[in-house]
Short mmCIF file of C-alpha atoms in Angstrom, two decimals:
data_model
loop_
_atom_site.label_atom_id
_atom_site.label_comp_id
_atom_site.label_asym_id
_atom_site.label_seq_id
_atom_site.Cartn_x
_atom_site.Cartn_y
_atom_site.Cartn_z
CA UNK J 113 -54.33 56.23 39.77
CA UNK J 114 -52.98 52.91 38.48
CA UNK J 115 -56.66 52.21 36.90
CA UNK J 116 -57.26 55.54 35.65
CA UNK J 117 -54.38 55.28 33.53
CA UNK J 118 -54.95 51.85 32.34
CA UNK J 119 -58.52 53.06 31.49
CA UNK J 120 -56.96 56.07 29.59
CA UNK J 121 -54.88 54.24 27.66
CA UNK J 122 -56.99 51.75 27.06
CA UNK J 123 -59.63 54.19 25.40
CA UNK J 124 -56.35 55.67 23.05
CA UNK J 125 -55.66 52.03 21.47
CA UNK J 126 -59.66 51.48 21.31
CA UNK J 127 -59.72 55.26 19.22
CA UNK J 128 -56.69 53.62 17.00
CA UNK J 129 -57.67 50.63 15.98
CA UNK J 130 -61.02 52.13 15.17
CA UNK J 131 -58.99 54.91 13.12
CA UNK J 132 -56.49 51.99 11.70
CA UNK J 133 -60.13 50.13 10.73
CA UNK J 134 -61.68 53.06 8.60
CA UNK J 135 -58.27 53.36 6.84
CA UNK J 136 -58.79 49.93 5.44
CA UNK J 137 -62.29 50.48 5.00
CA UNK J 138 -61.11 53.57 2.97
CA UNK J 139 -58.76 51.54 1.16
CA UNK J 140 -61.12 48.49 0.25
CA UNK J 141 -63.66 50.84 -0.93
CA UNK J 142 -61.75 52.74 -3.01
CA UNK J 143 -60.35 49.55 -4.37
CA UNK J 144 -63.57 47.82 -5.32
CA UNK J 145 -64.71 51.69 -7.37
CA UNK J 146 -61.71 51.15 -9.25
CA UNK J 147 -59.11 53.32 -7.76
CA UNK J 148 -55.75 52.46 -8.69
CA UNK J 149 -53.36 50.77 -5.86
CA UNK J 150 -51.16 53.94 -5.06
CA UNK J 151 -54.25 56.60 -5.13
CA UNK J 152 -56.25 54.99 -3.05
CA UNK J 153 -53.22 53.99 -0.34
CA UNK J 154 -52.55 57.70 -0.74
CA UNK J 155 -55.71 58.34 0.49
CA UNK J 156 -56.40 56.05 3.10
CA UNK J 157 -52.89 57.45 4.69
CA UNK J 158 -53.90 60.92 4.50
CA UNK J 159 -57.61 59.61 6.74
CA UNK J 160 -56.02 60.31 10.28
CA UNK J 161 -54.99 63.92 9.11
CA UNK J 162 -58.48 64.11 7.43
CA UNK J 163 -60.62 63.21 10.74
CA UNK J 164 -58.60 65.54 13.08
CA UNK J 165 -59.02 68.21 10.38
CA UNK J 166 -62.66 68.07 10.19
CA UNK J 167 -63.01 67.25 13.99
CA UNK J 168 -60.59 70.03 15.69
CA UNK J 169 -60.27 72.81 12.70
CA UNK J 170 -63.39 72.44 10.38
CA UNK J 171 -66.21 71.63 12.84
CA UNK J 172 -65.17 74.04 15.70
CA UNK J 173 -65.10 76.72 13.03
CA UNK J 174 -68.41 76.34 11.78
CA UNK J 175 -69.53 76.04 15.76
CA UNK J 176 -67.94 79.28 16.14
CA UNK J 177 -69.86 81.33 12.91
CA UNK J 178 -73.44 79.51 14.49
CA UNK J 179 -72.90 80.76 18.14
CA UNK J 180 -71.62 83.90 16.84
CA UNK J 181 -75.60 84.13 15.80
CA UNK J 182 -76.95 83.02 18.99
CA UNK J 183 -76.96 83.78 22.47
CA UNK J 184 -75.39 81.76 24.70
CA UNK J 185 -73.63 81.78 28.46
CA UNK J 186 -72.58 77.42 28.20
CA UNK J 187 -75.15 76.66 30.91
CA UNK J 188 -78.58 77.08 29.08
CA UNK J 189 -78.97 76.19 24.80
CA UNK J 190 -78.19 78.45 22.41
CA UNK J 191 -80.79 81.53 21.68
CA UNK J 192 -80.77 82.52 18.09
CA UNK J 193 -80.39 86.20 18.00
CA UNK J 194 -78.75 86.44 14.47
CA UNK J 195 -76.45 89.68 13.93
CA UNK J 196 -77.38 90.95 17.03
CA UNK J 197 -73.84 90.13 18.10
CA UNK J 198 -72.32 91.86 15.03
CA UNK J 199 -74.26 95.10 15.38
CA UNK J 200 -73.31 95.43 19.35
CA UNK J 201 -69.73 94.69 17.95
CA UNK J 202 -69.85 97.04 15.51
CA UNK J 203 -71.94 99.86 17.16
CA UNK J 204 -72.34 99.85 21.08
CA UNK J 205 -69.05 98.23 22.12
CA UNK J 206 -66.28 100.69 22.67
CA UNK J 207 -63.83 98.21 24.47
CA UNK J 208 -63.71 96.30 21.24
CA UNK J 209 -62.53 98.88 19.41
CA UNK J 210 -59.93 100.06 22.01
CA UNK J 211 -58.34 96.93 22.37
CA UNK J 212 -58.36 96.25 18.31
CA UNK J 213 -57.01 99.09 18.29
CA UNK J 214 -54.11 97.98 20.58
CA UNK J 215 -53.76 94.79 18.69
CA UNK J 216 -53.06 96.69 15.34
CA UNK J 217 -50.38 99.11 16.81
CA UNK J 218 -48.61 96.35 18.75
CA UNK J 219 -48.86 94.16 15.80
CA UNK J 220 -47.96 97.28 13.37
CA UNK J 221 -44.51 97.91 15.40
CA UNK J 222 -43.50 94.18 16.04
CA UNK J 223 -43.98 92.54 13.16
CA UNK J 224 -41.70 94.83 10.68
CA UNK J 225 -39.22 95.79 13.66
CA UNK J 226 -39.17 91.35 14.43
CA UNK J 227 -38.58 90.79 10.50
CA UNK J 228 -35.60 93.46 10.47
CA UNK J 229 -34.05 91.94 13.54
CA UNK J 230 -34.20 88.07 13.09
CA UNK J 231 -33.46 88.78 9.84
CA UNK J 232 -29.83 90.86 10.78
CA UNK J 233 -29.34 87.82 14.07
CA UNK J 234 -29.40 85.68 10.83
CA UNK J 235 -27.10 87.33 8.90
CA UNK J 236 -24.51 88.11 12.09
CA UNK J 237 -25.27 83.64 12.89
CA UNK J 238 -24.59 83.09 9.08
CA UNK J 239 -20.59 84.20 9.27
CA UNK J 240 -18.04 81.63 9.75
CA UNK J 241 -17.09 82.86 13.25
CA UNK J 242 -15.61 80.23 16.29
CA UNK J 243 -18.46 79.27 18.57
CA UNK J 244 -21.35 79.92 16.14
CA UNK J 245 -22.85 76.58 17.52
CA UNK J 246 -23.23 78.27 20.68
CA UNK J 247 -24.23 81.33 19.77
CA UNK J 248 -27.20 79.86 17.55
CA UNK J 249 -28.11 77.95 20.81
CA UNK J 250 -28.43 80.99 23.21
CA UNK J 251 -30.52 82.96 20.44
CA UNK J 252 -33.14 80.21 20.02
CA UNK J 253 -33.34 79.40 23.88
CA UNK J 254 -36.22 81.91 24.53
CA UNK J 255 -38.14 80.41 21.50
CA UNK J 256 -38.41 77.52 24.27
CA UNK J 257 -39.56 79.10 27.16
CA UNK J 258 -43.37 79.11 27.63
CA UNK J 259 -45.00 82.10 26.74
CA UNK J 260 -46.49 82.57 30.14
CA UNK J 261 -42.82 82.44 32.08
CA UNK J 262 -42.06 84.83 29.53
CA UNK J 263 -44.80 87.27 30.44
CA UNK J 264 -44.60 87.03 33.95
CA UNK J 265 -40.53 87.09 33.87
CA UNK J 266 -41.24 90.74 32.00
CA UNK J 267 -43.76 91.62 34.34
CA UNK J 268 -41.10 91.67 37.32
CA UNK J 269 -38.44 93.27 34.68
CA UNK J 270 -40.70 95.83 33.91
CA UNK J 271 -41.64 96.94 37.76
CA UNK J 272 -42.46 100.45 37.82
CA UNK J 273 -40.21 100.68 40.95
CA UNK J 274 -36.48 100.39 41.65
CA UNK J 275 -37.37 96.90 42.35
CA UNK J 276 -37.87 96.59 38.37
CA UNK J 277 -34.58 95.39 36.58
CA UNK J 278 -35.38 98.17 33.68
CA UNK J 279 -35.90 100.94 35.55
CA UNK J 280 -33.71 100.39 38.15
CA UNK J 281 -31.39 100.36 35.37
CA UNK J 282 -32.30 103.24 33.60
CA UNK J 283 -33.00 105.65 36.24
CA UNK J 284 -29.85 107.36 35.77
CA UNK J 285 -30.72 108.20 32.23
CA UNK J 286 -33.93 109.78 32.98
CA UNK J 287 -33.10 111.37 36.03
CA UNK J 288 -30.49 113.48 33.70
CA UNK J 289 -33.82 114.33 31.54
CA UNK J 290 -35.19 115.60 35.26
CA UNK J 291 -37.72 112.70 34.78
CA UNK J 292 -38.86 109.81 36.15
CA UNK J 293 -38.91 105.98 34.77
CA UNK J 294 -42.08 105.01 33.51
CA UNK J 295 -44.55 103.13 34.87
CA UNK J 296 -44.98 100.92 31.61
CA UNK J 297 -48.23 98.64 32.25
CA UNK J 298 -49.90 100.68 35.27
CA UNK J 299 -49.60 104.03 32.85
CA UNK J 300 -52.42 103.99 29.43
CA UNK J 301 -49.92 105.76 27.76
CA UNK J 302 -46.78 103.27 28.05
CA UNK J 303 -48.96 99.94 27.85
CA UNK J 304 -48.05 99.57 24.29
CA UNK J 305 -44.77 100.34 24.21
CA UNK J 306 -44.45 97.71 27.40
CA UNK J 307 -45.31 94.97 25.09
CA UNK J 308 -43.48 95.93 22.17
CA UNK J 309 -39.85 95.51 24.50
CA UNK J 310 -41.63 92.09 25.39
CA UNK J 311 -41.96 90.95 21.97
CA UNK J 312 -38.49 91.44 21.45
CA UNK J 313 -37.75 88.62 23.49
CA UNK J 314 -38.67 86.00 21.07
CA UNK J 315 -37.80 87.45 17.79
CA UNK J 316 -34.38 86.12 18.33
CA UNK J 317 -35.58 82.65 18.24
CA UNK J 318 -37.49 80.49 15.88
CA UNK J 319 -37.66 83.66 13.05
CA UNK J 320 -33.98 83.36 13.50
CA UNK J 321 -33.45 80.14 12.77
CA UNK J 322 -36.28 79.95 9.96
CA UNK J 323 -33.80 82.89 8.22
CA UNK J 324 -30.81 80.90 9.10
CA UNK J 325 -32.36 78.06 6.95
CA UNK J 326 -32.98 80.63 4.16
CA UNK J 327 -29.85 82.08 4.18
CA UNK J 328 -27.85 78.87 3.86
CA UNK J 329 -30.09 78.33 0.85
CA UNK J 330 -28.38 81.00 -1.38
CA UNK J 331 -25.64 79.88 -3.88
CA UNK J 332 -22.46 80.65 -3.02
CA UNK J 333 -21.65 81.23 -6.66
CA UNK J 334 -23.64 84.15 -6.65
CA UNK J 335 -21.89 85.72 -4.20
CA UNK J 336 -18.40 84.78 -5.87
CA UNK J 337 -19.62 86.17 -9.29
CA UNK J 338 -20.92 89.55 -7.31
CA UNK J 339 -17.54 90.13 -5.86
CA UNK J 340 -15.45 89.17 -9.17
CA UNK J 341 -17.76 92.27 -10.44
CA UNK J 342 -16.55 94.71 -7.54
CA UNK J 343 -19.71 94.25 -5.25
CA UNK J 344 -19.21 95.28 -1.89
CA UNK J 345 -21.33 93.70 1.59
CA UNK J 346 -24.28 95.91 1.41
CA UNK J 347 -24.63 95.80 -2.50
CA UNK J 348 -24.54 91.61 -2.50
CA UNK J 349 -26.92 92.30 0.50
CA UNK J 350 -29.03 94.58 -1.21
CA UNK J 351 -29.08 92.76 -4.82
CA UNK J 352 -28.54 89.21 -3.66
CA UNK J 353 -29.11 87.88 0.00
CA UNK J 354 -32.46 89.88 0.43
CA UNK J 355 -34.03 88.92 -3.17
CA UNK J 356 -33.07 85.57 -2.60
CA UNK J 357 -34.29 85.40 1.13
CA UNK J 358 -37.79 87.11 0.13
CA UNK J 359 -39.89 83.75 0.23
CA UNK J 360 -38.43 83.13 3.86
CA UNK J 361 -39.66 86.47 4.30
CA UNK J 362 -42.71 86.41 3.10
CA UNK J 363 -43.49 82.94 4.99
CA UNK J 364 -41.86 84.79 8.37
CA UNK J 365 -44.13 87.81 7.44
CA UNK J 366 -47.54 85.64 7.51
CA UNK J 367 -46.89 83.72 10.50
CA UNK J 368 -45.83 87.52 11.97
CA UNK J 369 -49.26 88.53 11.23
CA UNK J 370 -51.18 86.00 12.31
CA UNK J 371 -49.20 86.11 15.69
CA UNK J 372 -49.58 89.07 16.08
CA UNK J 373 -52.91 89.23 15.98
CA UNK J 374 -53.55 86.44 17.80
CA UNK J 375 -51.45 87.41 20.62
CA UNK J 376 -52.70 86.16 23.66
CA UNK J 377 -50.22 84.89 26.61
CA UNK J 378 -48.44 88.88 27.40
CA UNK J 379 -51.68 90.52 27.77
CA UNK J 380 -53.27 87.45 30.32
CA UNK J 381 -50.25 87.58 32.59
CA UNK J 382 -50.05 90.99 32.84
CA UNK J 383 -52.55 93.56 33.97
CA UNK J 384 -52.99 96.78 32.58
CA UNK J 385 -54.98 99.44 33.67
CA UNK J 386 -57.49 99.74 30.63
CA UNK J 387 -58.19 98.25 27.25
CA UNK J 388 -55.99 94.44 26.34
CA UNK J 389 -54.86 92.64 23.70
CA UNK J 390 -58.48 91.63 21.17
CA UNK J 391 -57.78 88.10 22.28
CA UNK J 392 -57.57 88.42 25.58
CA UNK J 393 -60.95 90.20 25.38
CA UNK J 394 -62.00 87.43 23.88
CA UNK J 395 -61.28 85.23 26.13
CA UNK J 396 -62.81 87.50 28.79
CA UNK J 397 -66.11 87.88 27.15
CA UNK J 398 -66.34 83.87 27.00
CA UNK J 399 -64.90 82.71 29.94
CA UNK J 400 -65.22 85.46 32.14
CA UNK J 401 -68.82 86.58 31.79
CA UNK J 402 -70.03 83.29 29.81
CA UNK J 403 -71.12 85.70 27.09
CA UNK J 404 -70.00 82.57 24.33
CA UNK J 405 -72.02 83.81 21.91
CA UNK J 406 -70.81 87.64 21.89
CA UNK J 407 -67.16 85.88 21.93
CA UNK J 408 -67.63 83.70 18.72
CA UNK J 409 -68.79 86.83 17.05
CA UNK J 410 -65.39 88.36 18.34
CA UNK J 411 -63.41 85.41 17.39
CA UNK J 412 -65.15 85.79 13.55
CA UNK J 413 -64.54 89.32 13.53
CA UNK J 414 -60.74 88.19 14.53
CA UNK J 415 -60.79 85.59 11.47
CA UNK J 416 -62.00 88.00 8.95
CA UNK J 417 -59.00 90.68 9.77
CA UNK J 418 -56.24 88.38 9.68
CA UNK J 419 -58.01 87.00 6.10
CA UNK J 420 -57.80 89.57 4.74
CA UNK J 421 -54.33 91.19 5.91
CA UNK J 422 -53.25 87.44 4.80
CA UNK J 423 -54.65 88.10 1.48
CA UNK J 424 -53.21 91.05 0.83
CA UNK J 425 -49.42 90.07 1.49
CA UNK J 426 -50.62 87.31 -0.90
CA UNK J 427 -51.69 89.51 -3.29
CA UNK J 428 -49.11 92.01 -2.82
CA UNK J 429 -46.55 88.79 -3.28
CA UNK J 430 -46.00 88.82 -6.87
CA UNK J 431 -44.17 92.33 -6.84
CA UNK J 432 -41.79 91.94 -4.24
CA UNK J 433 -41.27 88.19 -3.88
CA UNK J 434 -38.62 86.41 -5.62
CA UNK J 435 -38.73 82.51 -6.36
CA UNK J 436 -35.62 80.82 -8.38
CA UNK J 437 -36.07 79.56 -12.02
CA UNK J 438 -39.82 81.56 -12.06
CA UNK J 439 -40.01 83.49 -14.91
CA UNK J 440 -41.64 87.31 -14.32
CA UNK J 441 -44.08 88.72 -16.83
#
């Protein structure tokens, strides 16, 4: 055990020193083409980032859009099929479209209902109340749980018997109704819905805080100017804390998006009877049923969707989002 880790570690310092090395290679070359002294330390700084960049984001990407046009199960070399993958995707594969389609609705409900709510914890967090410290603390605490112990903690919550802490609690309710609890992620119809209480879990925590930040970033002497004219809470809500907050939204809204597309660790830890999350089928397609190939095409497929959705909160940006000192025309 002893060696292994001495072997280990050795191999980390012999990865640095070879990264520290280029960096003044960088530098020296850069020098001698007649780079100026700051540029060109800029630059050999910036190397480090640059390698993991190209080694863990740029080249698995472009491995991903070649396998997508081959196919390949890991064990034998890739067979190049071209859009074969695409067209099966796009044409003969219904459980694709099933579980994109459950990606969009979850992501469709969550990611508006997650803004509204982090964004009202931030407001409640921002008052000058006693224990705020404290109360800050317990809202971000599920932001640190795993995702996984988060799953499979909702999992047991959401039971479909009494043993189930939701419906056990509820039962009252919808025996009043003269019906029974549902059976949320053994029943097609409640799946969804399931996942969407889940979410709620974590919007209290690091969407929270990033309002928090946001919120402490709007002049006080707004407020004190709004309220010397008459304004009342929701009107300095309505005409000052939300366009003031709207690049925190906007940033909150993209990494929504993204997340909730990508979602991943709820629909691995729990079962459901039919169609999962797009990632998870994904996952399935590669790791499952070694079908790499068919799952790069899925993962492309996945890149293109949240590209554009991304590019069209971009776009749509420069109506609704407010920046201080920028000038509208």
């Amino acid at each position: 055990m002893v060696q292994w880790y001495l072997e280990t570690l050795g191999r980390y310092v012999l990865v640095a020193a070879a990264i520290v090395g280029l960096m003044l290679l960088a530098y020296r070359g850069m020098r001698a083409a007649g780079i100026r002294r700051e540029p060109a330390t800029g630059f050999a700084l910036i190397l480090p980032w640059f390698l993991g960049f190209v080694i863990w984001n740029l080249f698995p990407l472009a491995a991903s859009l070649y396998l997508s046009l081959t196919d390949y199960n890991i064990l034998q070399a890739p067979n190049w099929v071209g859009l074969a993958n695409y067209q099966k995707i796009l044409t003969d594969d219904e459980q694709f479209w099933a579980s994109l389609r459950l990606t969009m609705a979850y992501s469709a409900i969550t990611v508006p209902l997650g803004l509204l709510l982090s964004l009202l914890a931030a407001v409640l967090l921002n008052q000058g109340v006693r224990g705020v410290g404290l109360w800050r603390t317990l809202y971000y605490l599920p932001a640190i749980l795993p995702p996984f112990v988060t799953a499979l903690l909702w999992r047991l919550m959401l039971l479909p018997t009494r043993s189930g802490l939701v419906n056990s609690a509820t039962e009252p309710a919808w025996s009043l109704f003269g019906d029974a609890p549902p059976r949320w992620f053994l029943d097609p119809g409640t799946v969804l819905w399931g996942f969407v209480i889940m979410s709620f879990w974590g919007v209290f925590g690091a969407n929270t805080v990033i309002m928090l930040a946001g919120l402490k970033n709007i002049p006080k002497d707004l407020y004190e100017a709004a309220e010397v004219d008459g304004a009342g809470l929701l009107s300095k809500f309505r005409h000052i804390t939300v366009p003031q907050l709207t690049p925190t939204l906007f940033y909150v809204l993209i990494l929504g998006i993204i997340a909730g597309i990508q979602v991943f660790d709820q629909g691995l830890f729990v079962r459901v009877p039919r169609e999962n999350f797009l990632n998870v089928y994904l996952y399935q397609q590669g790791f499952n049923f070694f079908h790499m190939g068919y799952a790069s095409a899925i993962a492309c497929v996945m890149f293109v969707i949240i590209l554009v959705l991304t590019l069209a909160v971009f776009r749509s940006s420069t109506a609704w989002v407010y920046y201080e000192g920028e000038v509208k025309r």
